[in-house]
């Protein structure tokens, strides 16, 4: 049983999911995740398929626990939960792995993700005033303030970009919903 | 009898209600619907969990008082649920009748 640890941060959960599945296809199966750290266990290539899901509430809540137990009944193992992001896996031999089979439930999940990104972007917004103010008043401290401001704007930009991306995905699905279920 | 007018039921809800004419647990519902639809409808567990929760809230299904040893929660359809299915079947029959009549005529 050999393990491999990778340090990486993702802003886009669908990229992250794709990356985790690429590892699984090579036989490296995610078994642990904490912020910025992924632990993979060496195994058979393609044995597991992974899906990520933003849970509606903390896994400590009984409702969430009952949901995770319900998933387990279908052979879905939840290898980790970080900040309400659940990392589920299912044996590829059990068939295709899709949590959501209709537009309404897929939309509900995307809307939950959007709400998260919006709240993160909004939390960062007041900092923009402080940051710009600092930049303007920096004077000789500019060597210090400039990189910090750059970091702030990059992070805020990434969150804003994800908010827009998910928003667009939702609009596409809602357009579909006009016609299909 | 409820005077509230329902809209169409979603396919997910309709099939879940059909499945629960006998007590079943979640995985059982997925299998039943898969078989009934000839493999066309594969209920996702996330979708199914949401549907079961909503239907229980509406009183169209209810949990079955099972053995304490059996961890899997089973549900079964209620009288209100059967009524909803009955109304839905009427609606579907209307659609089918009209669809067959109109779409059968050759139109340029």
Tab-separated table of C-alpha atoms in Angstrom:
chain	number	residue	atom	x	y	z
A	1	UNK	CA	0.000	0.000	0.000
A	2	UNK	CA	1.828	3.086	-1.172
A	3	UNK	CA	0.723	6.665	-0.837
A	4	UNK	CA	1.518	9.878	-2.661
A	5	UNK	CA	0.845	13.376	-1.378
A	6	UNK	CA	0.235	16.271	-3.755
A	7	UNK	CA	-0.121	19.903	-2.796
A	8	UNK	CA	-2.412	21.903	-4.992
A	9	UNK	CA	-5.183	24.471	-4.799
A	10	UNK	CA	-8.161	24.618	-7.103
A	11	UNK	CA	-10.666	27.378	-7.710
A	12	UNK	CA	-12.840	25.473	-10.127
A	13	UNK	CA	-14.335	22.326	-8.614
A	14	UNK	CA	-14.999	20.797	-12.027
A	15	UNK	CA	-11.317	21.133	-12.926
A	16	UNK	CA	-10.482	19.611	-9.581
A	17	UNK	CA	-12.857	16.707	-10.171
A	18	UNK	CA	-11.360	16.106	-13.616
A	19	UNK	CA	-7.848	16.155	-12.145
A	20	UNK	CA	-8.784	13.662	-9.416
A	21	UNK	CA	-10.315	11.336	-12.031
A	22	UNK	CA	-7.174	11.617	-14.180
A	23	UNK	CA	-5.216	10.389	-11.182
A	24	UNK	CA	-7.714	7.562	-10.662
A	25	UNK	CA	-7.349	6.526	-14.304
A	26	UNK	CA	-3.616	6.136	-13.633
A	27	UNK	CA	-4.284	4.042	-10.536
A	28	UNK	CA	-3.801	6.831	-7.999
A	29	UNK	CA	-6.931	6.931	-5.880
A	30	UNK	CA	-7.755	9.842	-3.606
A	31	UNK	CA	-8.143	8.674	-0.037
A	32	UNK	CA	-7.641	11.829	1.958
A	33	UNK	CA	-8.054	15.543	1.430
A	34	UNK	CA	-7.494	18.572	3.562
A	35	UNK	CA	-7.115	22.112	2.317
A	36	UNK	CA	-4.385	22.189	-0.330
A	37	UNK	CA	-3.342	18.573	0.252
A	38	UNK	CA	-4.364	15.448	-1.652
A	39	UNK	CA	-3.319	11.972	-0.590
A	40	UNK	CA	-3.490	9.273	-3.265
A	41	UNK	CA	-3.226	5.545	-2.712
A	42	UNK	CA	-1.691	3.375	-5.417
A	43	UNK	CA	-4.158	0.879	-6.817
A	44	UNK	CA	-5.636	-0.526	-9.979
A	45	UNK	CA	-5.991	2.033	-12.787
A	46	UNK	CA	-9.590	3.120	-13.307
A	47	UNK	CA	-10.902	1.189	-10.333
A	48	UNK	CA	-12.747	4.185	-8.845
A	49	UNK	CA	-14.683	7.105	-10.304
A	50	UNK	CA	-14.755	10.323	-8.299
A	51	UNK	CA	-17.364	13.045	-7.978
A	52	UNK	CA	-17.307	16.195	-5.914
A	53	UNK	CA	-20.368	17.717	-4.332
A	54	UNK	CA	-21.010	20.803	-2.233
A	55	UNK	CA	-23.113	19.564	0.648
A	56	UNK	CA	-26.057	21.622	1.837
A	57	UNK	CA	-24.857	21.656	5.422
A	58	UNK	CA	-22.051	20.483	7.678
A	59	UNK	CA	-21.450	16.703	7.708
A	60	UNK	CA	-21.935	16.832	11.456
A	61	UNK	CA	-25.625	17.642	11.007
A	62	UNK	CA	-27.854	14.551	11.205
A	63	UNK	CA	-29.601	15.392	7.935
A	64	UNK	CA	-26.273	15.470	6.091
A	65	UNK	CA	-25.109	12.275	7.772
A	66	UNK	CA	-28.309	10.549	6.707
A	67	UNK	CA	-27.654	11.737	3.127
A	68	UNK	CA	-24.121	10.315	3.189
A	69	UNK	CA	-25.442	7.025	4.580
A	70	UNK	CA	-28.028	7.001	1.794
A	71	UNK	CA	-25.241	7.402	-0.762
A	72	UNK	CA	-23.318	4.581	0.878
A	73	UNK	CA	-26.296	2.276	0.199
A	74	UNK	CA	-25.617	2.766	-3.532
A	75	UNK	CA	-21.982	1.888	-3.127
A	76	UNK	CA	-20.802	5.482	-2.915
A	77	UNK	CA	-17.941	6.020	-0.511
A	78	UNK	CA	-17.245	9.519	0.764
A	79	UNK	CA	-13.479	9.679	1.181
A	80	UNK	CA	-13.319	13.225	2.540
A	81	UNK	CA	-15.335	16.300	3.370
A	82	UNK	CA	-13.568	19.702	3.469
A	83	UNK	CA	-15.517	22.875	4.053
A	84	UNK	CA	-18.678	21.050	3.002
A	85	UNK	CA	-17.063	19.870	-0.237
A	86	UNK	CA	-17.590	16.129	-0.324
A	87	UNK	CA	-15.279	13.845	-2.306
A	88	UNK	CA	-17.277	10.775	-3.285
A	89	UNK	CA	-16.125	7.711	-5.125
A	90	UNK	CA	-17.762	4.645	-6.623
A	91	UNK	CA	-16.265	1.551	-8.204
A	92	UNK	CA	-16.177	1.910	-11.968
A	93	UNK	CA	-17.347	-1.712	-12.158
A	94	UNK	CA	-20.640	-0.648	-10.539
A	95	UNK	CA	-21.465	1.475	-13.551
A	96	UNK	CA	-21.528	5.183	-14.421
A	97	UNK	CA	-21.420	7.562	-11.501
A	98	UNK	CA	-23.844	10.475	-11.633
A	99	UNK	CA	-25.321	11.954	-8.489
A	100	UNK	CA	-27.943	13.956	-10.310
A	101	UNK	CA	-30.184	12.531	-13.011
A	102	UNK	CA	-32.441	15.486	-13.745
A	103	UNK	CA	-32.008	19.165	-14.500
A	104	UNK	CA	-33.715	20.397	-11.327
A	105	UNK	CA	-31.347	18.634	-8.971
A	106	UNK	CA	-28.326	19.568	-11.076
A	107	UNK	CA	-29.459	23.186	-11.025
A	108	UNK	CA	-29.960	23.052	-7.266
A	109	UNK	CA	-26.368	21.929	-6.805
A	110	UNK	CA	-24.944	24.595	-9.129
A	111	UNK	CA	-26.988	27.229	-7.325
A	112	UNK	CA	-25.538	26.098	-4.020
A	113	UNK	CA	-22.038	26.405	-5.489
A	114	UNK	CA	-22.890	29.828	-6.910
A	115	UNK	CA	-24.150	31.006	-3.523
A	116	UNK	CA	-20.832	29.952	-2.002
A	117	UNK	CA	-18.735	31.759	-4.621
A	118	UNK	CA	-20.927	34.863	-4.365
A	119	UNK	CA	-20.563	34.986	-0.598
A	120	UNK	CA	-16.773	34.530	-0.867
A	121	UNK	CA	-16.541	37.292	-3.469
A	122	UNK	CA	-18.757	39.538	-1.353
A	123	UNK	CA	-16.648	38.885	1.742
A	124	UNK	CA	-13.586	40.048	-0.152
A	125	UNK	CA	-15.247	43.149	-1.537
A	126	UNK	CA	-14.780	45.481	1.471
A	127	UNK	CA	-11.078	44.647	1.309
A	128	UNK	CA	-10.910	46.271	-2.112
A	129	UNK	CA	-11.548	49.648	-0.520
A	130	UNK	CA	-8.799	49.099	2.039
A	131	UNK	CA	-6.434	47.740	-0.597
A	132	UNK	CA	-6.916	50.585	-3.037
A	133	UNK	CA	-6.649	53.072	-0.191
A	134	UNK	CA	-3.405	51.474	0.928
A	135	UNK	CA	-2.048	51.554	-2.601
A	136	UNK	CA	-2.827	55.233	-2.977
A	137	UNK	CA	-1.267	56.138	0.350
A	138	UNK	CA	1.627	53.725	0.106
A	139	UNK	CA	4.364	56.159	-0.763
A	140	UNK	CA	7.668	54.561	0.229
A	141	UNK	CA	5.908	51.412	1.448
A	142	UNK	CA	4.786	50.641	-2.115
A	143	UNK	CA	7.367	47.819	-2.414
A	144	UNK	CA	5.421	46.110	0.344
A	145	UNK	CA	1.880	47.148	-0.410
A	146	UNK	CA	1.987	46.425	-4.139
A	147	UNK	CA	2.593	42.655	-3.971
A	148	UNK	CA	0.001	42.278	-1.213
A	149	UNK	CA	-2.534	44.204	-3.242
A	150	UNK	CA	-1.708	42.089	-6.277
A	151	UNK	CA	-2.366	38.926	-4.266
A	152	UNK	CA	-5.671	40.330	-3.096
A	153	UNK	CA	-6.794	41.275	-6.583
A	154	UNK	CA	-5.754	37.919	-8.006
A	155	UNK	CA	-7.734	36.008	-5.380
A	156	UNK	CA	-10.768	38.270	-5.693
A	157	UNK	CA	-10.489	37.915	-9.468
A	158	UNK	CA	-10.424	34.121	-9.263
A	159	UNK	CA	-13.529	34.034	-7.093
A	160	UNK	CA	-15.284	36.504	-9.355
A	161	UNK	CA	-14.324	34.416	-12.397
A	162	UNK	CA	-15.759	31.267	-10.816
A	163	UNK	CA	-18.928	33.143	-9.905
A	164	UNK	CA	-19.337	34.152	-13.535
A	165	UNK	CA	-18.506	30.679	-14.833
A	166	UNK	CA	-21.038	28.947	-12.595
A	167	UNK	CA	-23.600	31.654	-13.318
A	168	UNK	CA	-23.230	30.973	-17.021
A	169	UNK	CA	-23.588	27.213	-16.476
A	170	UNK	CA	-26.791	27.826	-14.550
A	171	UNK	CA	-28.210	29.993	-17.326
A	172	UNK	CA	-27.419	27.280	-19.877
A	173	UNK	CA	-29.186	24.639	-17.775
A	174	UNK	CA	-32.151	26.924	-17.144
A	175	UNK	CA	-32.510	27.474	-20.858
A	176	UNK	CA	-32.593	23.684	-21.265
A	177	UNK	CA	-35.151	23.512	-18.459
A	178	UNK	CA	-37.506	25.633	-20.533
A	179	UNK	CA	-37.881	22.638	-22.792
A	180	UNK	CA	-36.790	19.540	-20.926
A	181	UNK	CA	-36.955	18.189	-17.416
B	1	UNK	CA	-59.899	15.567	-1.796
B	2	UNK	CA	-57.475	18.398	-2.323
B	3	UNK	CA	-58.712	21.244	-4.487
B	4	UNK	CA	-55.174	22.410	-5.081
B	5	UNK	CA	-54.277	22.114	-8.737
B	6	UNK	CA	-51.019	20.341	-9.269
B	7	UNK	CA	-48.896	20.914	-12.266
B	8	UNK	CA	-47.393	17.969	-14.109
B	9	UNK	CA	-45.308	15.685	-11.962
B	10	UNK	CA	-41.698	15.283	-12.980
B	11	UNK	CA	-40.700	11.945	-14.406
B	12	UNK	CA	-38.514	11.335	-11.365
B	13	UNK	CA	-41.385	11.924	-8.949
B	14	UNK	CA	-43.849	9.873	-10.990
B	15	UNK	CA	-41.579	6.851	-11.121
B	16	UNK	CA	-40.594	7.143	-7.457
B	17	UNK	CA	-44.285	7.150	-6.496
B	18	UNK	CA	-44.885	4.091	-8.656
B	19	UNK	CA	-41.918	2.316	-7.083
B	20	UNK	CA	-43.219	3.004	-3.585
B	21	UNK	CA	-46.535	1.214	-4.080
B	22	UNK	CA	-44.595	-1.409	-2.125
B	23	UNK	CA	-42.253	-0.435	0.718
B	24	UNK	CA	-38.739	0.029	-0.620
B	25	UNK	CA	-35.493	1.583	0.446
B	26	UNK	CA	-33.578	4.028	-1.717
B	27	UNK	CA	-31.457	1.577	-3.630
B	28	UNK	CA	-34.536	-0.571	-4.213
B	29	UNK	CA	-36.307	2.406	-5.779
B	30	UNK	CA	-33.364	2.987	-8.134
B	31	UNK	CA	-33.361	-0.634	-9.251
B	32	UNK	CA	-37.146	-0.787	-9.636
B	33	UNK	CA	-37.297	2.367	-11.748
B	34	UNK	CA	-34.372	1.184	-13.863
B	35	UNK	CA	-36.122	-2.088	-14.588
B	36	UNK	CA	-39.550	-0.543	-15.119
B	37	UNK	CA	-38.184	1.955	-17.639
B	38	UNK	CA	-36.130	-0.651	-19.439
B	39	UNK	CA	-32.921	1.059	-18.369
B	40	UNK	CA	-33.948	4.465	-19.738
B	41	UNK	CA	-34.332	6.148	-16.375
B	42	UNK	CA	-31.359	5.847	-14.021
B	43	UNK	CA	-32.112	7.816	-10.880
B	44	UNK	CA	-29.088	9.540	-9.426
B	45	UNK	CA	-28.808	9.062	-5.662
B	46	UNK	CA	-28.553	12.806	-5.084
B	47	UNK	CA	-31.706	13.386	-7.112
B	48	UNK	CA	-33.510	10.494	-5.439
B	49	UNK	CA	-32.660	11.648	-1.920
B	50	UNK	CA	-34.058	15.087	-2.698
B	51	UNK	CA	-37.200	13.589	-4.209
B	52	UNK	CA	-37.781	11.307	-1.213
B	53	UNK	CA	-37.344	14.236	1.164
B	54	UNK	CA	-39.753	16.463	-0.803
B	55	UNK	CA	-42.338	13.719	-1.201
B	56	UNK	CA	-42.199	12.927	2.509
B	57	UNK	CA	-42.656	16.619	3.296
B	58	UNK	CA	-45.686	16.715	1.018
B	59	UNK	CA	-47.120	13.688	2.738
B	60	UNK	CA	-47.188	11.665	-0.478
B	61	UNK	CA	-44.874	9.034	0.970
B	62	UNK	CA	-44.062	8.058	4.522
B	63	UNK	CA	-41.295	6.170	6.279
B	64	UNK	CA	-42.073	2.583	7.111
B	65	UNK	CA	-41.698	1.612	10.725
B	66	UNK	CA	-39.057	-1.017	10.113
B	67	UNK	CA	-37.176	-3.423	12.327
B	68	UNK	CA	-34.712	-1.623	14.556
B	69	UNK	CA	-32.028	-3.966	13.272
B	70	UNK	CA	-32.430	-2.859	9.658
B	71	UNK	CA	-30.613	0.420	9.103
B	72	UNK	CA	-31.973	1.103	5.651
B	73	UNK	CA	-34.921	3.459	5.801
B	74	UNK	CA	-37.892	2.314	3.747
B	75	UNK	CA	-40.676	4.452	2.365
B	76	UNK	CA	-44.156	3.650	1.104
B	77	UNK	CA	-46.772	5.670	-0.777
B	78	UNK	CA	-49.621	7.298	1.168
B	79	UNK	CA	-53.238	7.851	0.246
B	80	UNK	CA	-52.416	11.387	-0.850
B	81	UNK	CA	-49.613	10.017	-2.995
B	82	UNK	CA	-51.939	7.534	-4.689
B	83	UNK	CA	-54.336	10.369	-5.405
B	84	UNK	CA	-51.529	12.384	-6.986
B	85	UNK	CA	-50.656	9.411	-9.188
B	86	UNK	CA	-54.284	8.995	-10.200
B	87	UNK	CA	-54.536	12.647	-11.263
B	88	UNK	CA	-51.229	12.389	-13.092
B	89	UNK	CA	-52.412	9.326	-15.010
B	90	UNK	CA	-55.482	11.257	-16.095
B	91	UNK	CA	-53.287	14.090	-17.317
B	92	UNK	CA	-50.947	11.696	-19.136
B	93	UNK	CA	-53.897	9.967	-20.782
B	94	UNK	CA	-55.134	13.308	-22.035
B	95	UNK	CA	-51.712	14.119	-23.457
B	96	UNK	CA	-51.419	10.720	-25.092
B	97	UNK	CA	-54.907	10.914	-26.574
B	98	UNK	CA	-54.368	14.359	-28.019
B	99	UNK	CA	-50.823	13.626	-29.114
B	100	UNK	CA	-51.792	10.495	-30.996
B	101	UNK	CA	-54.721	12.168	-32.656
B	102	UNK	CA	-52.948	15.336	-33.745
B	103	UNK	CA	-49.496	14.020	-34.517
B	104	UNK	CA	-50.934	11.109	-36.462
B	105	UNK	CA	-52.316	13.413	-39.140
B	106	UNK	CA	-49.763	14.104	-41.819
B	107	UNK	CA	-48.899	17.760	-41.721
B	108	UNK	CA	-46.678	19.582	-44.177
